[in-house]
Amino acid sequence: MKPQAVKGTRDILPDEQAAWQAIITAAETTFGRAGVAKLTPPIFENSEIFTKSVGDSSDLVVQHEMYSFSDRGGRSLTLRPEFTAGVLRAFIEHGFHTKASPVKLWSHGPAFRAENVQRGRYRQFHQINCELLGLDNPLLDAEAIALLITFLQTCGLSDLTVRLGTVGDPGDRAAYNHYLRERLEPRREQLSPTSRERLERNPLRILDSKDPHDQELLKELKRPLDFLNAAAARHFEAVQRYLRDWDIPYLVDPSLVRGLDYYRRTAFEVHHRGIGAQSALGGGGRYDGLVASLGGPPTPGIGWAAGIERLLDATRQEGSLEVPSPGPQLYLVPLDEQAVAEVARLAHRLRRRYHVEYAYQPRKVGRGISDADRRRARYAGLRGSRERARNSYQLKRLASGEQREVAELELGDFLADA
Ligand code: HAM
């Protein structure tokens, strides 16, 4: 049997690398312009970093979605299912709270969740992650959302919908959970099995149910927005004022709940219509209290993550990502045996400054030019006995077919100007 990648994981093939790099470059540009510094945490952490942060009622814990294992010393380690916990662990470990607030950090790389695989939902996927720490000012919430939108626009996307919600403070949430339990307990048998379980652990998550019967039962009921304390309501209003002021369109989604338990107050997601049921390109929210629960000094914060696979899917739907051509500037074609060593030597010299490739065997003119074309080269450089006698190359510009002879010693200057 042919070997195969593990279900829910995939290779990023050579042809896809330029598009991936374009996404990373868009992130570097967006964050660079906003003074967000890069931090690269390890891919695995002590398991308790994640179990303490994501919450007992998150799918990651309830549905055993974390990849955990014991190392040789018997310690429990976990492949990161997300970045936030690791970034906050690093923030605490390196005493970043002593730096001027806000501390703004971004990261990217793979994350791992043992989920049911479908379009847009994989077991190894990749995130661009952003965390803004140290201020409870609603200005930071608006800045986080604006950064996500700017990043997605820099990737060339325009068909974006921002859904904005709030899950309130812990007291509001407890009151809302109490309310949902009171209303839904008598109708428990009518709920879907997942929602029945959520009724025990975290009734708020029932709002997330895709089951039409659940949604019917929820129709008459109040939303977390109706349970906000006065300060949380003012905070939510202020975030919206900033977004309006910056011309960032958004929809208030009174039912927005997130899959992780650490959120307080602001929660948001950005969706794209073209990528199927898993339509969230990115999402995040405020998590005041999380740094303290990991053993750090009380520090408010807000952040988000976007999934690179979903983003690439969306850019394919919109045909919007600008990817620089990966082809060589010059593709050298030896027309006889002796020319093979000559083009190889020239290529190694020119590669100090230019992207140059060559054929490893003698080629006929037509075949050599079509090889160059297939590699998306700008120029084909032909070398045969006639060129050897004049120590030159015949250069053919592939886009126009235009041809000229250039002395070997002048090729470097020619490519610099080409
Ligand atoms: P999340 O909503 O779990 O949030 O994930 C953020 C994004 O990662 C999703 O919108 C999606 O694009 C992508 N994603 C998540 N799971 C998968 C998967 N199985 N396959 C493909 N893509 C996926 C978080 O991870 C939070 N840590 C975000 C955050 C940062 N909140 C505060 N700071």
Short mmCIF file of N, CA, C and O in Angstrom, two decimals, residues 120-173:
data_model
loop_
_atom_site.label_atom_id
_atom_site.label_comp_id
_atom_site.label_asym_id
_atom_site.label_seq_id
_atom_site.Cartn_x
_atom_site.Cartn_y
_atom_site.Cartn_z
N GLY A 120 -12.30 22.85 5.53
CA GLY A 120 -12.00 23.93 6.47
C GLY A 120 -11.76 23.47 7.90
O GLY A 120 -11.58 24.29 8.79
N ARG A 121 -11.80 22.14 8.13
CA ARG A 121 -11.55 21.66 9.50
C ARG A 121 -10.57 20.49 9.42
O ARG A 121 -10.93 19.43 8.92
N TYR A 122 -9.37 20.70 9.89
CA TYR A 122 -8.31 19.72 9.75
C TYR A 122 -7.72 19.40 11.12
O TYR A 122 -8.05 20.05 12.11
N ARG A 123 -6.85 18.39 11.15
CA ARG A 123 -6.24 18.01 12.43
C ARG A 123 -4.90 18.71 12.64
O ARG A 123 -4.53 18.99 13.76
N GLN A 124 -4.18 18.95 11.55
CA GLN A 124 -3.08 19.92 11.63
C GLN A 124 -3.47 21.07 10.72
O GLN A 124 -3.76 20.86 9.54
N PHE A 125 -3.55 22.27 11.29
CA PHE A 125 -3.87 23.45 10.49
C PHE A 125 -2.90 24.54 10.92
O PHE A 125 -2.06 24.32 11.79
N HIS A 126 -3.01 25.70 10.29
CA HIS A 126 -2.03 26.76 10.57
C HIS A 126 -2.75 28.06 10.92
O HIS A 126 -3.74 28.40 10.28
N GLN A 127 -2.23 28.73 11.91
CA GLN A 127 -2.87 29.99 12.33
C GLN A 127 -1.89 31.16 12.25
O GLN A 127 -0.69 30.99 12.46
N ILE A 128 -2.46 32.32 11.97
CA ILE A 128 -1.80 33.60 12.24
C ILE A 128 -2.47 34.08 13.52
O ILE A 128 -3.72 34.11 13.58
N ASN A 129 -1.71 34.42 14.53
CA ASN A 129 -2.29 34.72 15.84
C ASN A 129 -1.81 36.09 16.34
O ASN A 129 -0.66 36.46 16.13
N CYS A 130 -2.71 36.82 16.99
CA CYS A 130 -2.36 38.16 17.48
C CYS A 130 -2.89 38.34 18.90
O CYS A 130 -4.05 38.00 19.17
N GLU A 131 -2.06 38.83 19.81
CA GLU A 131 -2.50 39.08 21.19
C GLU A 131 -2.09 40.51 21.57
O GLU A 131 -0.93 40.90 21.33
N LEU A 132 -3.02 41.27 22.16
CA LEU A 132 -2.74 42.63 22.64
C LEU A 132 -3.01 42.63 24.14
O LEU A 132 -4.15 42.38 24.56
N LEU A 133 -1.98 42.88 24.95
CA LEU A 133 -2.11 42.67 26.39
C LEU A 133 -1.83 43.94 27.19
O LEU A 133 -0.97 44.74 26.82
N GLY A 134 -2.56 44.08 28.30
CA GLY A 134 -2.21 45.10 29.28
C GLY A 134 -3.21 46.23 29.43
O GLY A 134 -3.08 47.03 30.34
N LEU A 135 -4.21 46.34 28.55
CA LEU A 135 -5.20 47.41 28.68
C LEU A 135 -6.61 46.83 28.63
O LEU A 135 -6.88 45.95 27.81
N ASP A 136 -7.50 47.38 29.51
CA ASP A 136 -8.89 46.94 29.39
C ASP A 136 -9.73 47.95 28.62
O ASP A 136 -10.95 47.87 28.55
N ASN A 137 -9.06 48.93 28.02
CA ASN A 137 -9.70 49.98 27.24
C ASN A 137 -10.35 49.41 25.97
O ASN A 137 -9.72 48.64 25.24
N PRO A 138 -11.62 49.78 25.69
CA PRO A 138 -12.30 49.26 24.48
C PRO A 138 -11.58 49.64 23.18
O PRO A 138 -11.81 49.02 22.14
N LEU A 139 -10.71 50.66 23.26
CA LEU A 139 -9.92 51.03 22.09
C LEU A 139 -9.09 49.83 21.61
O LEU A 139 -8.90 49.62 20.41
N LEU A 140 -8.61 49.03 22.58
CA LEU A 140 -7.78 47.86 22.22
C LEU A 140 -8.63 46.80 21.51
O LEU A 140 -8.14 46.12 20.59
N ASP A 141 -9.89 46.66 21.91
CA ASP A 141 -10.79 45.70 21.25
C ASP A 141 -10.97 46.10 19.79
O ASP A 141 -10.87 45.27 18.88
N ALA A 142 -11.22 47.41 19.60
CA ALA A 142 -11.44 47.90 18.22
C ALA A 142 -10.16 47.74 17.41
O ALA A 142 -10.21 47.35 16.23
N GLU A 143 -9.01 48.00 18.04
CA GLU A 143 -7.74 47.86 17.31
C GLU A 143 -7.51 46.40 16.89
O GLU A 143 -7.06 46.12 15.78
N ALA A 144 -7.85 45.46 17.79
CA ALA A 144 -7.67 44.04 17.46
C ALA A 144 -8.53 43.68 16.24
O ALA A 144 -8.05 43.04 15.29
N ILE A 145 -9.78 44.12 16.23
CA ILE A 145 -10.68 43.81 15.11
C ILE A 145 -10.17 44.47 13.83
O ILE A 145 -10.13 43.85 12.76
N ALA A 146 -9.72 45.73 13.96
CA ALA A 146 -9.22 46.44 12.78
C ALA A 146 -7.98 45.74 12.22
O ALA A 146 -7.81 45.65 10.99
N LEU A 147 -7.13 45.22 13.10
CA LEU A 147 -5.93 44.51 12.63
C LEU A 147 -6.31 43.26 11.84
O LEU A 147 -5.70 42.96 10.81
N LEU A 148 -7.33 42.54 12.32
CA LEU A 148 -7.76 41.33 11.61
C LEU A 148 -8.29 41.69 10.22
O LEU A 148 -7.93 41.08 9.22
N ILE A 149 -9.11 42.74 10.17
CA ILE A 149 -9.67 43.16 8.88
C ILE A 149 -8.57 43.65 7.94
O ILE A 149 -8.52 43.27 6.76
N THR A 150 -7.66 44.45 8.46
CA THR A 150 -6.57 44.96 7.61
C THR A 150 -5.74 43.81 7.08
O THR A 150 -5.37 43.77 5.90
N PHE A 151 -5.46 42.82 7.95
CA PHE A 151 -4.67 41.66 7.51
C PHE A 151 -5.40 40.93 6.38
O PHE A 151 -4.81 40.61 5.34
N LEU A 152 -6.71 40.69 6.55
CA LEU A 152 -7.46 39.94 5.53
C LEU A 152 -7.54 40.74 4.23
O LEU A 152 -7.44 40.18 3.14
N GLN A 153 -7.66 42.07 4.36
CA GLN A 153 -7.69 42.90 3.14
C GLN A 153 -6.33 42.90 2.46
O GLN A 153 -6.23 42.90 1.24
N THR A 154 -5.26 42.88 3.26
CA THR A 154 -3.91 42.83 2.68
C THR A 154 -3.69 41.51 1.93
O THR A 154 -2.91 41.44 0.98
N CYS A 155 -4.42 40.47 2.34
CA CYS A 155 -4.37 39.18 1.61
C CYS A 155 -5.20 39.27 0.33
O CYS A 155 -5.32 38.29 -0.40
N GLY A 156 -5.86 40.40 0.10
CA GLY A 156 -6.63 40.60 -1.14
C GLY A 156 -8.10 40.28 -0.99
O GLY A 156 -8.84 40.30 -1.97
N LEU A 157 -8.58 40.00 0.24
CA LEU A 157 -9.99 39.60 0.42
C LEU A 157 -10.88 40.82 0.61
O LEU A 157 -10.49 41.81 1.25
N SER A 158 -12.10 40.74 0.04
CA SER A 158 -13.02 41.86 0.25
C SER A 158 -14.40 41.41 0.73
O SER A 158 -15.11 42.19 1.36
N ASP A 159 -14.77 40.14 0.46
CA ASP A 159 -16.12 39.70 0.81
C ASP A 159 -16.15 39.25 2.28
O ASP A 159 -16.25 38.06 2.56
N LEU A 160 -16.04 40.21 3.20
CA LEU A 160 -15.85 39.86 4.62
C LEU A 160 -17.02 40.36 5.46
O LEU A 160 -17.53 41.46 5.22
N THR A 161 -17.46 39.56 6.42
CA THR A 161 -18.50 40.00 7.35
C THR A 161 -17.98 39.89 8.78
O THR A 161 -17.58 38.81 9.20
N VAL A 162 -17.98 41.02 9.48
CA VAL A 162 -17.55 41.00 10.89
C VAL A 162 -18.78 40.77 11.76
O VAL A 162 -19.76 41.53 11.66
N ARG A 163 -18.77 39.70 12.56
CA ARG A 163 -19.84 39.48 13.54
C ARG A 163 -19.29 39.83 14.91
O ARG A 163 -18.25 39.31 15.32
N LEU A 164 -20.00 40.72 15.58
CA LEU A 164 -19.53 41.22 16.87
C LEU A 164 -20.54 40.84 17.95
O LEU A 164 -21.74 41.00 17.75
N GLY A 165 -20.05 40.34 19.06
CA GLY A 165 -20.93 40.00 20.17
C GLY A 165 -20.23 40.27 21.49
O GLY A 165 -19.10 40.79 21.51
N THR A 166 -20.89 39.93 22.57
CA THR A 166 -20.25 40.04 23.87
C THR A 166 -20.80 38.92 24.75
O THR A 166 -21.99 38.60 24.67
N VAL A 167 -19.91 38.31 25.52
CA VAL A 167 -20.38 37.27 26.43
C VAL A 167 -20.45 37.81 27.87
O VAL A 167 -20.70 37.06 28.80
N GLY A 168 -20.20 39.12 28.02
CA GLY A 168 -20.33 39.74 29.34
C GLY A 168 -19.21 39.37 30.28
O GLY A 168 -18.22 38.73 29.89
N ASP A 169 -19.35 39.78 31.54
CA ASP A 169 -18.38 39.43 32.58
C ASP A 169 -18.81 38.10 33.21
O ASP A 169 -19.94 37.65 32.98
N PRO A 170 -17.93 37.48 34.04
CA PRO A 170 -18.29 36.17 34.59
C PRO A 170 -19.64 36.16 35.31
O PRO A 170 -20.41 35.21 35.17
N GLY A 171 -19.98 37.24 36.02
CA GLY A 171 -21.26 37.32 36.73
C GLY A 171 -22.43 37.29 35.75
O GLY A 171 -23.44 36.61 35.97
N ASP A 172 -22.27 38.05 34.64
CA ASP A 172 -23.35 38.10 33.63
C ASP A 172 -23.55 36.72 33.02
O ASP A 172 -24.67 36.28 32.76
N ARG A 173 -22.42 36.06 32.81
CA ARG A 173 -22.46 34.75 32.18
C ARG A 173 -23.13 33.73 33.10
O ARG A 173 -23.95 32.94 32.65
#
